Short mmCIF file of C-alpha atoms in Angstrom, two decimals:
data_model
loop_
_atom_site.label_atom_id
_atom_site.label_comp_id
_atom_site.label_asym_id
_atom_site.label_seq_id
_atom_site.Cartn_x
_atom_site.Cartn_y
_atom_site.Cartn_z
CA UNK A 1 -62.13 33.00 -15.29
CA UNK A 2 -59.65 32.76 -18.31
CA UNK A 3 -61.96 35.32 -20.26
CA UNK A 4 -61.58 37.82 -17.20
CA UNK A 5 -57.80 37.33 -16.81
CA UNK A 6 -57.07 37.71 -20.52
CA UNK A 7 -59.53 41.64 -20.34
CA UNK A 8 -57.50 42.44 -17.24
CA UNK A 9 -54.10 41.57 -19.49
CA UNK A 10 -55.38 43.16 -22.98
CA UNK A 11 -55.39 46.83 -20.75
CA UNK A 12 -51.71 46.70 -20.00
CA UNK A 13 -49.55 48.62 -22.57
CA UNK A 14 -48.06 47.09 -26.01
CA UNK A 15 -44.68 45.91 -24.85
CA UNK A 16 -41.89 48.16 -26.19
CA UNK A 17 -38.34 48.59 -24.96
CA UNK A 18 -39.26 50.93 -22.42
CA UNK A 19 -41.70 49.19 -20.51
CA UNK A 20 -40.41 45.54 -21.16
CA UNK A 21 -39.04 44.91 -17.64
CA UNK A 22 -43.10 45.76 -16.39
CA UNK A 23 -44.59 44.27 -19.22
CA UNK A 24 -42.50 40.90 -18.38
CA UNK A 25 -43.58 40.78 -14.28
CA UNK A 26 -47.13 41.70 -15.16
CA UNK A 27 -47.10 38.76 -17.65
CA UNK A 28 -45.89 36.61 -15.22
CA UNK A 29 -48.55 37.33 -12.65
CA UNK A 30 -51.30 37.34 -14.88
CA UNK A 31 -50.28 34.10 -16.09
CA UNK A 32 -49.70 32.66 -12.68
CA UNK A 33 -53.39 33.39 -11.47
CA UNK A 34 -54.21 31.43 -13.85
CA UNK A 35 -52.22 28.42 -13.48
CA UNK A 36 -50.17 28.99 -17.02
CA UNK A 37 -46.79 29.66 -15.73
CA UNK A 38 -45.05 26.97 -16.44
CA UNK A 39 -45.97 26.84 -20.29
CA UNK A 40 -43.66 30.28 -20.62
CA UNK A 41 -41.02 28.83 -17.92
CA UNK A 42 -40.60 25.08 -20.14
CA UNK A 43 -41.74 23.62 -23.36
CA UNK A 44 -44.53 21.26 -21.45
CA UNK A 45 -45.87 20.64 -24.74
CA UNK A 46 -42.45 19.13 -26.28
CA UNK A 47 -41.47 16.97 -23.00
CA UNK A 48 -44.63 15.67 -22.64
CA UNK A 49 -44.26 14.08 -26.27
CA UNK A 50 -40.74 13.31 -25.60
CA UNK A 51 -42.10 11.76 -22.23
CA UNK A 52 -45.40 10.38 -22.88
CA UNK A 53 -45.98 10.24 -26.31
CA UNK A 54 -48.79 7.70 -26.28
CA UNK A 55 -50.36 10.03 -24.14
CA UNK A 56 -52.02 11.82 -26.15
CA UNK A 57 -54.98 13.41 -23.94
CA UNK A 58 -52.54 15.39 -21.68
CA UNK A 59 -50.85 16.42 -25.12
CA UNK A 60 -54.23 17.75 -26.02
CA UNK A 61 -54.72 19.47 -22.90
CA UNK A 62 -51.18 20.77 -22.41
CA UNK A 63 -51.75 22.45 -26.12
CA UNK A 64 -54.95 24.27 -25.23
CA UNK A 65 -53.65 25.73 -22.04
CA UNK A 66 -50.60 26.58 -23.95
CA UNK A 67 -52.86 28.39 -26.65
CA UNK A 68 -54.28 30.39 -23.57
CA UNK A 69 -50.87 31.38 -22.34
CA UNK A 70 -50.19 32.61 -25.65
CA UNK A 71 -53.07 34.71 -26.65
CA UNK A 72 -52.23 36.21 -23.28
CA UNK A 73 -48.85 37.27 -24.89
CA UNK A 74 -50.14 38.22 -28.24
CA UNK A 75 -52.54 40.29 -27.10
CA UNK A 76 -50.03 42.77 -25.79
CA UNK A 77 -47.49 42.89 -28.67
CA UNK A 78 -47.76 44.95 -32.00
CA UNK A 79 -48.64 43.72 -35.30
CA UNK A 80 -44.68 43.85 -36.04
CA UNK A 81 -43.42 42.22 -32.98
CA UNK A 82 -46.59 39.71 -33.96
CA UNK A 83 -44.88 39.00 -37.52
CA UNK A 84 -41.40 38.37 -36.07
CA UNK A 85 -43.20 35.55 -34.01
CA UNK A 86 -45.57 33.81 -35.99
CA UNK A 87 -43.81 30.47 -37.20
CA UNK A 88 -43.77 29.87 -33.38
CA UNK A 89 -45.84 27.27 -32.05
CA UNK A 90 -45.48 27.58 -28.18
CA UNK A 91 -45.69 29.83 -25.46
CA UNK A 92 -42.19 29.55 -24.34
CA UNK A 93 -40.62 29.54 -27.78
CA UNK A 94 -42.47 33.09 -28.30
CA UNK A 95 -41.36 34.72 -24.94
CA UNK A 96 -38.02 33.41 -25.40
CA UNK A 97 -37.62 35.14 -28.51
CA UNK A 98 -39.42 38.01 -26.80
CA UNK A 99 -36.65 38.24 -24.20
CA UNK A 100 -34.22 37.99 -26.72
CA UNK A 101 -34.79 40.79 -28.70
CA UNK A 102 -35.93 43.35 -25.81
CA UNK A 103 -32.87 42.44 -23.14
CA UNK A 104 -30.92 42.70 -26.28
CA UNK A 105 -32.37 46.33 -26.76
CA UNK A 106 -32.16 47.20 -23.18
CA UNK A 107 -28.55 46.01 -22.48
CA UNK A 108 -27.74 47.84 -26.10
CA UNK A 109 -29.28 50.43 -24.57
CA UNK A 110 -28.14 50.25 -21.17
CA UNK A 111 -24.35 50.30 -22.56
CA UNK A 112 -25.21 53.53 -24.34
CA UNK A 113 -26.38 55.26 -21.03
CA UNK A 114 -22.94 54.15 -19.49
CA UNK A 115 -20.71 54.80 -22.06
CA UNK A 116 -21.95 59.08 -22.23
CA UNK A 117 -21.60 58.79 -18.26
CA UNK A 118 -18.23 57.88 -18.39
CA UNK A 119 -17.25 60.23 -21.10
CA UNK A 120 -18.78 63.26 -18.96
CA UNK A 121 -16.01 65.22 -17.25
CA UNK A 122 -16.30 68.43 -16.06
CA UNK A 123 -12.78 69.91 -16.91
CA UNK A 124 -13.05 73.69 -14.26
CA UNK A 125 -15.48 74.52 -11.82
CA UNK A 126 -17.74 76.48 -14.60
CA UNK A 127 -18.45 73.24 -16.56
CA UNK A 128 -20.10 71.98 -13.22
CA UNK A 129 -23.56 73.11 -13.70
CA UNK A 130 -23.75 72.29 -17.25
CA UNK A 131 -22.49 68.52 -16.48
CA UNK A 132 -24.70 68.16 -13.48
CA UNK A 133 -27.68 69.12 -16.08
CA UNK A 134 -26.55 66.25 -18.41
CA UNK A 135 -26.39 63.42 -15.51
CA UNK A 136 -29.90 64.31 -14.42
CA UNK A 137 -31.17 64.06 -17.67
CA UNK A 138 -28.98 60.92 -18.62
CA UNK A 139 -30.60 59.31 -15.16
CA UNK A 140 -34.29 60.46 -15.82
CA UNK A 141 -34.01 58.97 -19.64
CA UNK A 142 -32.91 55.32 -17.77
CA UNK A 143 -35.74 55.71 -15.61
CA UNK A 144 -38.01 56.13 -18.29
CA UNK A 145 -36.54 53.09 -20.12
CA UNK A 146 -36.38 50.82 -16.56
CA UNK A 147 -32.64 51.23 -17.13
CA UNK A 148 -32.10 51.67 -13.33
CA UNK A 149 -28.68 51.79 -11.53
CA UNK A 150 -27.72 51.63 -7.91
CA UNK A 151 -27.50 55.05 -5.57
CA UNK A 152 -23.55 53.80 -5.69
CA UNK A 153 -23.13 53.79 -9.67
CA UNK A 154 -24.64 57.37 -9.93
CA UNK A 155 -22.57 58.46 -7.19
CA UNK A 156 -19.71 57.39 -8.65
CA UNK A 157 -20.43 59.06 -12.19
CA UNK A 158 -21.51 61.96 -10.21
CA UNK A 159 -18.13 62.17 -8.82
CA UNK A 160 -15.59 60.72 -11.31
CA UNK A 161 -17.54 63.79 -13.82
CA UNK A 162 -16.12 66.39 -11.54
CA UNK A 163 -13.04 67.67 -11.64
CA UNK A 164 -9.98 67.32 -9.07
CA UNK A 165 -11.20 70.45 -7.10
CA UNK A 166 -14.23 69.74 -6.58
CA UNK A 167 -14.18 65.84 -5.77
CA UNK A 168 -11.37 66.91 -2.86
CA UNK A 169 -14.76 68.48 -1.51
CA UNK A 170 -17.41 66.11 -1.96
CA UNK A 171 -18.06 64.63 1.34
CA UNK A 172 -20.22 61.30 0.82
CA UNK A 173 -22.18 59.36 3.68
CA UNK A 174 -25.25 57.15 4.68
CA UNK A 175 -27.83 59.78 4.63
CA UNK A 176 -26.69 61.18 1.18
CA UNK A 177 -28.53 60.86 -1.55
CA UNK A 178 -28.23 61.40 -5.43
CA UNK A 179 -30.53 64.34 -5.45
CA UNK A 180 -28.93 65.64 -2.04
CA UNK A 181 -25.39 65.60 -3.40
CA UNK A 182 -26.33 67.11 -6.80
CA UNK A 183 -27.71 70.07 -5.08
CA UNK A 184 -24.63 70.59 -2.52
CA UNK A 185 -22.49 70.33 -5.43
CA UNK A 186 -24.13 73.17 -7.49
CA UNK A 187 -24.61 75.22 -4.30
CA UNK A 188 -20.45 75.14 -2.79
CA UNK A 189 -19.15 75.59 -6.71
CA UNK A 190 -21.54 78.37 -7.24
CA UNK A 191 -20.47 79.64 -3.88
CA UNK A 192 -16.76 79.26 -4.47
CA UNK A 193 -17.10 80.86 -8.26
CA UNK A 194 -18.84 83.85 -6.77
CA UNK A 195 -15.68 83.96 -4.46
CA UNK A 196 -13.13 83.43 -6.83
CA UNK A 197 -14.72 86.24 -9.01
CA UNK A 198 -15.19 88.87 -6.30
CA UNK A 199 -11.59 88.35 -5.54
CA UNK A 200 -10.26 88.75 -9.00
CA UNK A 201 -12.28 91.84 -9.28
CA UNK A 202 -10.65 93.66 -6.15
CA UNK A 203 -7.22 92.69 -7.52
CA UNK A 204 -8.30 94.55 -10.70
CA UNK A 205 -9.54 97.75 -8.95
CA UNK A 206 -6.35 97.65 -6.77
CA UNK A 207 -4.33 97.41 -9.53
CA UNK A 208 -6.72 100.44 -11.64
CA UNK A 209 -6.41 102.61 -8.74
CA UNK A 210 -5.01 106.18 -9.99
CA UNK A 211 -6.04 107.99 -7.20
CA UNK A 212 -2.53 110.38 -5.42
CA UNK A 213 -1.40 110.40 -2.27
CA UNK A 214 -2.81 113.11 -0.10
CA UNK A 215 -1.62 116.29 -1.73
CA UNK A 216 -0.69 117.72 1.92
CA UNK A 217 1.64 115.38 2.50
CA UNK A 218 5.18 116.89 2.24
CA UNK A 219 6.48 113.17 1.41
CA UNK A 220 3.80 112.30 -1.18
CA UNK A 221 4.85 115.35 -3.73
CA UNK A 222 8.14 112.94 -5.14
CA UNK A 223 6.35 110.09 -4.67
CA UNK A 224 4.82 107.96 -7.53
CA UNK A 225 0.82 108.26 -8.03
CA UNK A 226 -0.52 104.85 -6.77
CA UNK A 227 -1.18 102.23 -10.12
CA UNK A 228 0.97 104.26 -12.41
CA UNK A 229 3.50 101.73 -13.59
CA UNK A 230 4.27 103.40 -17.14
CA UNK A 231 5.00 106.61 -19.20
CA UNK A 232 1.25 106.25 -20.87
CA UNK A 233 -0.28 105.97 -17.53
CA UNK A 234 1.55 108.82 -16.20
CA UNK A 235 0.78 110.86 -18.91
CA UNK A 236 -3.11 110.22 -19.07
CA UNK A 237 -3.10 111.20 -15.44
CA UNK A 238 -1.73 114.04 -15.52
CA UNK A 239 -3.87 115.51 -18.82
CA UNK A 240 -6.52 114.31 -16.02
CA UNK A 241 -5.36 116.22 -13.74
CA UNK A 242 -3.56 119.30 -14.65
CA UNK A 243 -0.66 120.97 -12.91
CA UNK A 244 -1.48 124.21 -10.40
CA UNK A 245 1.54 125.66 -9.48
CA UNK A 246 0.16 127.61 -6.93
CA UNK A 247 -1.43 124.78 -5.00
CA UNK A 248 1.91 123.21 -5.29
CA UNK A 249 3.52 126.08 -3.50
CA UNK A 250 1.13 125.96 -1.17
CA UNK A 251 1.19 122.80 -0.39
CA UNK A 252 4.80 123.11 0.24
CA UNK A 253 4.29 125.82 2.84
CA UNK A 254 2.17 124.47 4.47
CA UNK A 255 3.57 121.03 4.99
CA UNK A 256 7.18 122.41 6.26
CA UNK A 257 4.76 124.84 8.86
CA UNK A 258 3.24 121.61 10.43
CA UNK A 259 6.74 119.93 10.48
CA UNK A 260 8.01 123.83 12.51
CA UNK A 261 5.26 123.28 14.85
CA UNK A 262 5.90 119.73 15.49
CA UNK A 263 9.60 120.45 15.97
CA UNK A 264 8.79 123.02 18.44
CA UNK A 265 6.24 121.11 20.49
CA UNK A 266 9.01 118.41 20.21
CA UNK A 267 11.87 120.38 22.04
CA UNK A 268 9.45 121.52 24.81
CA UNK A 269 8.82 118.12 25.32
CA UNK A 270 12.10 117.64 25.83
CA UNK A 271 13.05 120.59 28.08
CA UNK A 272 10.25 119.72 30.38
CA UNK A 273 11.37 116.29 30.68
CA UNK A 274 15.06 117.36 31.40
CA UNK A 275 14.04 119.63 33.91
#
């Protein structure tokens, strides 16, 4: 039974930092079928001689079992991890100095996760995406290391990384998830940036337009070409466009004929009415 147990636990991985938290549960359930628990939860070797120290067959027994529960252990640890643990003489002394130095790591560890989280900040719309990218991949390396937090920490990094604009728009509820409000984000900024940019270029073209007035337009000949605010601009319009004199004349004449004709058509307007 023991030799079965001790095959199944010699498959897991080597414990290292990132798998510590699965190493530590399999451990515990391996150890558990086989009725060694309590040598890694209490020194049972140490009170029993504190206890019953005339006792000295259940001091023999509680040593071999012990010895089982840790050839369990050391046949999942490294050669250096071994070293760092070899003046120990129990089961529980070893996996408390096991737990020592790998929650050490993975609260060091943990700490370092948080710390670049709360230093992300997205300071304009455009620095969105790029932030967004850098949660994800700050939240996939925890994963990886069984560094997890709650769906309510990474919303709140999520949303304390944004900036002012955006969070006025981030609508959180039940149903939302981390992966759900990442990709609404990126969708309504890209949405509003394509906006924002589409507007700034028809102020620019409004601005740019050089285009006159119609030319047949009496009113239009005194009147300032549309977008020409300064001598330059005047003057690069009109080596543009050159100056026809006779088109100009024209375009006199004919302007003050439509306003004769209109005048007419006006004052027979009139005399039908009066009459």
């Amino acid at each position: 039974m023991f030799a079965n147990n001790q095959n199944e636990v010699m498959n897991y991985n080597v414990i290292i930092n990132k798998n510590y938290n699965v190493w530590l549960s399999r451990l515990e359930v391996s150890l558990t079928s086989m009725n060694l628990k309590e040598f890694i939860e209490n020194d049972v070797i140490e009170q029993l001689k504190k206890e019953n120290p005339n006792d000295k067959a259940r001091i023999k027994e509680a040593i071999m079992q012990d010895s089982k529960a840790q050839m369990v252990i050391f046949n999942t640890i490294n050669i250096e991890t071994h070293n760092s643990i070899r003046n120990l003489k129990t089961a529980y002394s070893i996996l408390k100095k096991l737990k020592e130095k790998y929650e050490e790591d993975l609260n060091e560890s943990m700490e370092k996760w948080m710390s670049n989280l709360r230093l992300l900040k997205a300071k304009n719309k455009k620095e969105v995406f790029n932030i967004l990218n850098e949660i994800e991949e700050i939240y996939s390396n925890m994963e990886e290391n069984n560094l997890n937090l709650s769906k309510e920490e990474k919303t709140k990094f999520i949303y304390n990384a944004m900036p002012s604009c955006t969070q006025m728009k981030i609508v959180i509820d039940n149903d939302t998830t981390v992966d759900s409000l990442i990709k609404k984000i990126r969708e309504f900024t890209k949405y509003e940036i394509y906006m924002e940019d589409t507007s700034k270029i028809r102020r620019i073209e409004s601005k740019q337009d050089t285009r006159p007035d119609d030319p047949m337009d009496i009113d239009s000949i005194n009147r300032k070409y549309k977008g020409i605010n300064n001598q330059k601009q005047r003057s690069d319009y009109k080596g543009k466009h050159p100056y026809n004199k006779e088109e100009f004349l024209y375009a006199i004449q004919l302007s003050i004929l439509k306003r004769t004709v209109n005048i007419i058509f006006l004052k027979k307007r009139v005399n039908i009415i009066n009459f």
